[in-house]
Amino acid sequence: MDELQKALDQLDQAGAAVRLAVQDLANAPGGAADAAGAAAHTLSGGAIDPFVFRFAIFVLAIFVGYYVVWSVTPALHTPLMAVTNAISSVIVVGALLAVGASAAGAATGFGFVALCLVSVNIFGGFLVTQRMLAMYKKKEK
Amino acid sequence: MNVNLASFLYLVSGILFILALRGLSHPTTSRQGNLYGMIGMAIAILTTLALALPSAGGFGLIVLGLAIGGGVGAFIARRIAMTAMPQLIAAFHSLVGLAAVMVAAGAIYAPESFGIGEAGAIHAQALVEMSLGVAIGAITFTGSVIAFLKLDGRMSGKPIMLPARHLINLALGAALVVLIVLLVGTESKFIFWLIVAASLVLGVLLIVPIGGADMPVVISMLNSYSGWAAAALGFTLGNLALIITGALVGSSGAILSYIMCKGMNRSFISVILGGFGGETASAGADDGIERTVKQGSADDAAYLMMNAQKVIIVPGYGMAVAQAQHALREMADKLKANGVEVKYAIHPVAGRMPGHMNVLLAEANVPYDEVFELEDINSEFAQADVAYVIGANDVTNPSARDDKSSPIYGMPILEVDKARTCLFVKRSLGSGYAGIDNTLFYKDGTMMLLGDAKKMTEEIVKAMDH
């Protein structure tokens, strides 16, 4: 239990760090990391590609994912898979872009198919997770 | 909408997704976490709509697509049986994979609406990212379809071994690299579809040789792939929500695969190469010694358990197949009413996906604080009067601990043989998935209860009333 407590504490600290970082980002000129990346891009005379900043975010997110997922209790591993599945449907943003450009012909078709597929996932994934989580109950005292 | 504000909102939805996963550290916080996830998704969708305001026709299509997909998804989510969860997750993975392919196709046909250049002059970097996304997406799609068919029993769970399959896979992988280089050079749509085709074939070939009980690893691995595909497309679109989510899902799936491999004491590579459980190993079974098995009836089992102080229940995939979880809970209720201490012990790879048993027990209203993981409960078997093994086999086999020549040697097991009596519910005396004889059957303290898991448990419940 001690170890668990320690891990949770560390996670809380990590959470606080993330919150701080978010605030920093919010206060930074440009608003968000990507915009900050673009700003740095111009500041550095175009020497640093925005890709580098996106990649940095990507790598940091992998680390965040690593620590967060290790703290998930094994009893909830099935809901974890269901919910990661649901959130990976955020690929819907790409589908929306393709459908929205309705003059684009074939692209609209592909976008529409993608949109239907991920909508199944978004609604199905979150709802089935909710249904599963509602079943986990404590012992009645 | 301002581009900077939009990226900020994407970041917010990324953070909400992190919180959604964070909530799963405990059942009490998990529901809140799921809500965060939904909010994050809503923010991402609304931001995209506000950023690239679609035409009226486009907007109609979007509403239509959301309605069709959402309706189907909601219907499935409400109707699906909990025992079918592994299939459902595999099916959902395949949808993400196919969607990734479709989005990439949209991007290559209309690059200007994705901000990655003009048709015929797409940035090389975007092409590389896109082709990675489309390749991983296509592999995820067909791989998940095969996993779905195997889990759903529409395809045999036995590994299908093609001759020279490693060579074929290597050749396909090399071909993919060449095609991606060609695509960057020519931006040809034909080559794009060749990449899709090669990846689709590769996805099938990768999963076909992997057997049924290795599915927990496969399904986690496909989970991971769907994340990497999303991340690759996130780079193409320069979208923070996608990049963060892809990284989260990718690492989540990778960690789950690692946990599952460790639960079987097998290397990830050996699982991926497949073939395990195809041949029926004869190790240990034919040593010429006549071995006897003690068989018992439901009445014997009821008597033993009612007079015990502590009973530990060990469920496995067989419980899911027989849908025995409700009968099992009834039995546990009877025991508890009689003053017997009841606990459940879950092996990490019990069932067909991570956490499979926990969900089924939760469905049968078993409180989660009675359910324990292997390392938390293994030391308690020595003090237990009865271990009730229902539908598990290989994960209780003592030869994994004692017999160095056993193919499963080194795999962590639940030490049910340390309990005073081990009641083992099983259809027949055949070997388990790994094709290995379970030496537990021949131990003095073991009593075999031959029959269907659900029927046997129900009979025990009836016998307890006498």
Short mmCIF file of C-alpha atoms in Angstrom, two decimals, chain A residues 4 7-9 11-13 15 18-19 21-23 25-27 29-36 38 49-141, chain B residues 4 7-8 10-11 13 15 17-18 20-27 30-31 34 37-38 41 44-45 48-49 52 54-55 57-58 61-62 64-66 68-70 72-74 76-82 85 88-89 92-93 95-96 98-100 102-103 105-106 109-110 112-114 125 129 193 219-220 223 226-231 233 235 237-249 251-252 255-256 258-260 353-356 358-359 362-363 365-370 373:
data_model
loop_
_atom_site.label_atom_id
_atom_site.label_comp_id
_atom_site.label_asym_id
_atom_site.label_seq_id
_atom_site.Cartn_x
_atom_site.Cartn_y
_atom_site.Cartn_z
CA LEU A 4 0.91 2.63 -4.15
CA ALA A 7 3.19 6.25 -6.76
CA LEU A 8 -0.02 8.23 -6.36
CA ASP A 9 1.87 11.08 -4.73
CA LEU A 11 1.47 11.16 -10.01
CA ASP A 12 -0.12 14.07 -8.25
CA GLN A 13 3.13 15.97 -8.49
CA GLY A 15 -0.28 16.33 -12.53
CA VAL A 18 1.36 19.46 -16.14
CA ARG A 19 -1.13 22.02 -14.84
CA ALA A 21 2.93 23.83 -17.83
CA VAL A 22 -0.55 24.37 -19.21
CA GLN A 23 -0.82 27.69 -17.41
CA LEU A 25 1.42 27.81 -22.21
CA ALA A 26 -1.79 29.69 -21.75
CA ASN A 27 0.14 32.78 -20.64
CA PRO A 29 2.25 34.76 -26.33
CA GLY A 30 0.60 32.69 -29.00
CA GLY A 31 -1.58 30.77 -26.60
CA ALA A 32 -0.70 27.16 -27.26
CA ALA A 33 2.29 24.98 -27.71
CA ASP A 34 1.90 24.72 -31.43
CA ALA A 35 1.52 28.46 -31.71
CA ALA A 36 4.48 28.86 -29.38
CA ALA A 38 5.37 28.75 -34.65
CA ASP A 49 10.95 23.62 -37.77
CA PRO A 50 7.54 23.47 -36.00
CA PHE A 51 7.85 19.71 -36.42
CA VAL A 52 10.49 19.72 -33.67
CA PHE A 53 8.02 21.23 -31.23
CA ARG A 54 5.27 18.84 -32.22
CA PHE A 55 7.69 16.00 -31.80
CA ALA A 56 8.66 17.28 -28.34
CA ILE A 57 5.00 17.29 -27.35
CA PHE A 58 4.63 13.80 -28.76
CA VAL A 59 7.57 12.45 -26.76
CA LEU A 60 6.42 14.14 -23.55
CA ALA A 61 2.90 12.77 -24.05
CA ILE A 62 4.37 9.27 -24.34
CA PHE A 63 5.99 9.76 -20.95
CA VAL A 64 2.77 11.09 -19.45
CA GLY A 65 0.95 8.10 -20.92
CA TYR A 66 3.55 5.75 -19.48
CA TYR A 67 3.12 6.96 -15.92
CA VAL A 68 -0.63 7.39 -16.08
CA VAL A 69 -1.22 3.93 -17.53
CA TRP A 70 1.00 2.19 -14.99
CA SER A 71 -1.17 3.68 -12.27
CA VAL A 72 -4.32 2.15 -13.76
CA THR A 73 -5.55 -0.67 -11.55
CA PRO A 74 -5.44 -4.06 -13.34
CA ALA A 75 -9.12 -4.55 -12.52
CA LEU A 76 -9.91 -1.71 -14.93
CA HIS A 77 -7.75 -2.85 -17.83
CA THR A 78 -10.75 -3.70 -20.01
CA PRO A 79 -12.36 -0.28 -19.51
CA LEU A 80 -8.90 1.19 -20.19
CA MET A 81 -8.83 -0.47 -23.60
CA ALA A 82 -12.37 0.66 -24.33
CA VAL A 83 -11.66 4.25 -23.37
CA THR A 84 -8.31 4.48 -25.19
CA ASN A 85 -10.18 3.18 -28.18
CA ALA A 86 -12.81 5.87 -27.80
CA ILE A 87 -10.28 8.68 -27.46
CA SER A 88 -8.22 7.52 -30.41
CA SER A 89 -11.33 8.35 -32.43
CA VAL A 90 -10.23 11.97 -32.07
CA ILE A 91 -8.97 11.21 -35.56
CA VAL A 92 -12.46 12.49 -36.33
CA VAL A 93 -10.90 15.95 -36.70
CA GLY A 94 -9.26 14.74 -39.91
CA ALA A 95 -12.53 13.28 -41.15
CA LEU A 96 -14.35 16.57 -40.45
CA LEU A 97 -11.76 18.52 -42.45
CA ALA A 98 -12.21 16.19 -45.42
CA VAL A 99 -16.01 16.28 -45.33
CA GLY A 100 -16.14 20.02 -44.74
CA ALA A 101 -14.27 20.71 -47.96
CA SER A 102 -17.31 19.50 -49.85
CA ALA A 103 -16.08 20.70 -53.23
CA ALA A 104 -13.28 18.23 -53.06
CA GLY A 105 -15.12 15.25 -54.58
CA ALA A 106 -13.38 12.00 -53.68
CA ALA A 107 -11.92 13.46 -50.49
CA THR A 108 -15.42 14.22 -49.22
CA GLY A 109 -16.39 10.60 -49.82
CA PHE A 110 -13.41 9.26 -47.92
CA GLY A 111 -14.01 11.76 -45.14
CA PHE A 112 -17.64 10.75 -44.86
CA VAL A 113 -16.80 7.07 -44.56
CA ALA A 114 -14.16 7.88 -41.94
CA LEU A 115 -16.63 10.07 -40.07
CA CYS A 116 -19.26 7.29 -39.92
CA LEU A 117 -16.66 4.77 -38.71
CA VAL A 118 -15.22 6.92 -35.95
CA SER A 119 -18.66 8.07 -34.81
CA VAL A 120 -19.44 4.42 -34.10
CA ASN A 121 -16.30 4.39 -32.03
CA ILE A 122 -16.85 7.67 -30.22
CA PHE A 123 -20.37 6.87 -29.10
CA GLY A 124 -19.89 3.12 -28.76
CA GLY A 125 -16.55 3.43 -26.96
CA PHE A 126 -17.54 5.98 -24.35
CA LEU A 127 -20.96 4.45 -23.70
CA VAL A 128 -19.68 0.91 -23.32
CA THR A 129 -16.98 2.20 -20.96
CA GLN A 130 -19.62 3.97 -18.95
CA ARG A 131 -21.70 0.80 -18.84
CA MET A 132 -18.75 -1.24 -17.62
CA LEU A 133 -17.64 1.27 -15.02
CA ALA A 134 -21.15 1.49 -13.60
CA MET A 135 -20.89 -2.20 -12.70
CA TYR A 136 -17.87 -1.86 -10.43
CA LYS A 137 -19.31 -1.69 -6.94
CA LYS A 138 -17.89 -1.78 -3.47
CA LYS A 139 -18.85 -4.34 -0.87
CA GLU A 140 -22.14 -3.41 0.82
CA LYS A 141 -21.47 -2.86 4.44
CA ASN B 4 -3.91 29.93 -31.89
CA SER B 7 -4.54 24.85 -30.93
CA PHE B 8 -5.04 25.82 -27.34
CA TYR B 10 -6.92 21.01 -28.89
CA LEU B 11 -4.38 21.02 -26.09
CA SER B 13 -8.90 18.21 -25.06
CA ILE B 15 -5.28 17.15 -21.24
CA PHE B 17 -7.95 12.66 -22.30
CA ILE B 18 -4.98 12.32 -19.93
CA ALA B 20 -9.72 10.28 -18.44
CA LEU B 21 -6.96 7.69 -18.20
CA ARG B 22 -5.83 9.02 -14.84
CA GLY B 23 -9.34 8.43 -13.46
CA LEU B 24 -9.00 4.72 -14.11
CA SER B 25 -6.52 4.38 -11.25
CA HIS B 26 -9.50 3.59 -9.03
CA PRO B 27 -13.08 2.47 -9.69
CA SER B 30 -13.18 6.18 -13.13
CA ARG B 31 -16.66 7.41 -13.99
CA ASN B 34 -14.88 8.87 -18.56
CA GLY B 37 -12.97 11.95 -21.98
CA MET B 38 -16.38 12.76 -23.47
CA MET B 41 -13.95 14.70 -27.54
CA ALA B 44 -12.10 18.60 -30.28
CA ILE B 45 -15.09 18.20 -32.62
CA THR B 48 -12.59 21.66 -35.72
CA LEU B 49 -16.01 22.75 -36.93
CA ALA B 52 -12.78 25.16 -40.74
CA PRO B 54 -17.89 23.72 -43.48
CA SER B 55 -20.27 24.67 -46.28
CA GLY B 57 -23.77 20.77 -47.72
CA GLY B 58 -20.68 19.72 -45.83
CA LEU B 61 -23.04 15.47 -44.36
CA ILE B 62 -21.27 15.84 -41.02
CA LEU B 64 -25.64 12.72 -41.14
CA GLY B 65 -22.34 10.88 -40.56
CA LEU B 66 -22.41 11.56 -36.83
CA ILE B 68 -25.46 7.17 -38.53
CA GLY B 69 -22.25 6.25 -36.75
CA GLY B 70 -23.43 7.50 -33.37
CA VAL B 72 -24.97 2.36 -34.52
CA GLY B 73 -22.36 2.88 -31.81
CA ALA B 74 -24.88 3.67 -29.09
CA ILE B 76 -24.03 -1.68 -29.95
CA ALA B 77 -22.80 -0.26 -26.65
CA ARG B 78 -26.17 -0.86 -25.01
CA ARG B 79 -26.82 -4.30 -26.42
CA ILE B 80 -23.46 -6.01 -26.34
CA ALA B 81 -23.04 -8.85 -23.84
CA MET B 82 -20.16 -8.41 -21.42
CA MET B 85 -16.25 -7.51 -24.90
CA LEU B 88 -16.14 -5.68 -29.53
CA ILE B 89 -12.84 -4.03 -28.64
CA PHE B 92 -13.60 -1.00 -32.59
CA HIS B 93 -9.84 -1.11 -33.23
CA LEU B 95 -12.74 0.92 -37.26
CA VAL B 96 -10.02 3.29 -36.04
CA LEU B 98 -9.83 1.96 -41.41
CA ALA B 99 -10.75 5.53 -40.48
CA ALA B 100 -7.04 6.42 -40.40
CA MET B 102 -9.71 7.03 -45.09
CA VAL B 103 -8.52 10.28 -43.49
CA ALA B 105 -6.86 9.23 -48.46
CA GLY B 106 -8.90 12.39 -47.94
CA TYR B 109 -7.00 13.87 -52.60
CA ALA B 110 -7.63 17.30 -51.07
CA GLU B 112 -5.34 22.13 -49.47
CA SER B 113 -8.16 21.58 -46.97
CA PHE B 114 -5.66 19.93 -44.63
CA GLN B 125 7.35 15.67 -44.64
CA GLU B 129 3.90 11.13 -41.89
CA TRP B 193 -3.16 2.68 -52.77
CA ILE B 219 -5.52 -7.05 -28.75
CA SER B 220 -3.29 -4.77 -26.62
CA ASN B 223 -4.67 -0.97 -29.39
CA SER B 226 -4.23 2.38 -33.56
CA GLY B 227 -2.63 5.01 -31.31
CA TRP B 228 0.52 5.30 -33.39
CA ALA B 229 -1.57 5.60 -36.56
CA ALA B 230 -3.52 8.46 -34.99
CA ALA B 231 -0.30 10.16 -33.87
CA LEU B 233 -1.82 11.60 -38.85
CA PHE B 235 1.70 15.20 -37.32
CA LEU B 237 -2.51 17.75 -39.65
CA GLY B 238 -0.37 19.54 -37.06
CA ASN B 239 -3.11 18.73 -34.57
CA LEU B 240 -2.14 18.66 -30.90
CA ALA B 241 -5.15 16.66 -29.72
CA LEU B 242 -4.31 13.88 -32.17
CA ILE B 243 -0.60 13.88 -31.34
CA ILE B 244 -1.20 13.72 -27.58
CA THR B 245 -3.95 11.13 -27.87
CA GLY B 246 -1.92 9.00 -30.24
CA ALA B 247 1.01 9.01 -27.84
CA LEU B 248 -1.26 8.15 -24.89
CA VAL B 249 -3.03 5.30 -26.65
CA SER B 251 2.00 3.83 -24.86
CA SER B 252 -1.08 2.45 -23.10
CA ILE B 255 2.30 -1.27 -21.56
CA LEU B 256 -0.67 -3.64 -21.62
CA TYR B 258 4.15 -5.89 -21.81
CA ILE B 259 2.03 -6.81 -18.78
CA MET B 260 0.36 -9.62 -20.72
CA MET B 353 -8.13 -9.60 -22.94
CA PRO B 354 -6.60 -7.60 -20.09
CA GLY B 355 -9.06 -7.32 -17.20
CA HIS B 356 -11.60 -9.64 -18.88
CA ASN B 358 -12.81 -8.42 -13.58
CA VAL B 359 -15.48 -7.05 -15.91
CA ALA B 362 -18.36 -6.86 -11.82
CA GLU B 363 -21.28 -7.64 -14.14
CA ASN B 365 -22.28 -7.80 -8.89
CA VAL B 366 -19.17 -9.16 -7.24
CA PRO B 367 -17.75 -6.25 -5.20
CA TYR B 368 -14.35 -5.21 -6.57
CA ASP B 369 -12.75 -5.29 -3.13
CA GLU B 370 -13.20 -9.08 -3.03
CA GLU B 373 -4.52 -9.80 -8.43
#
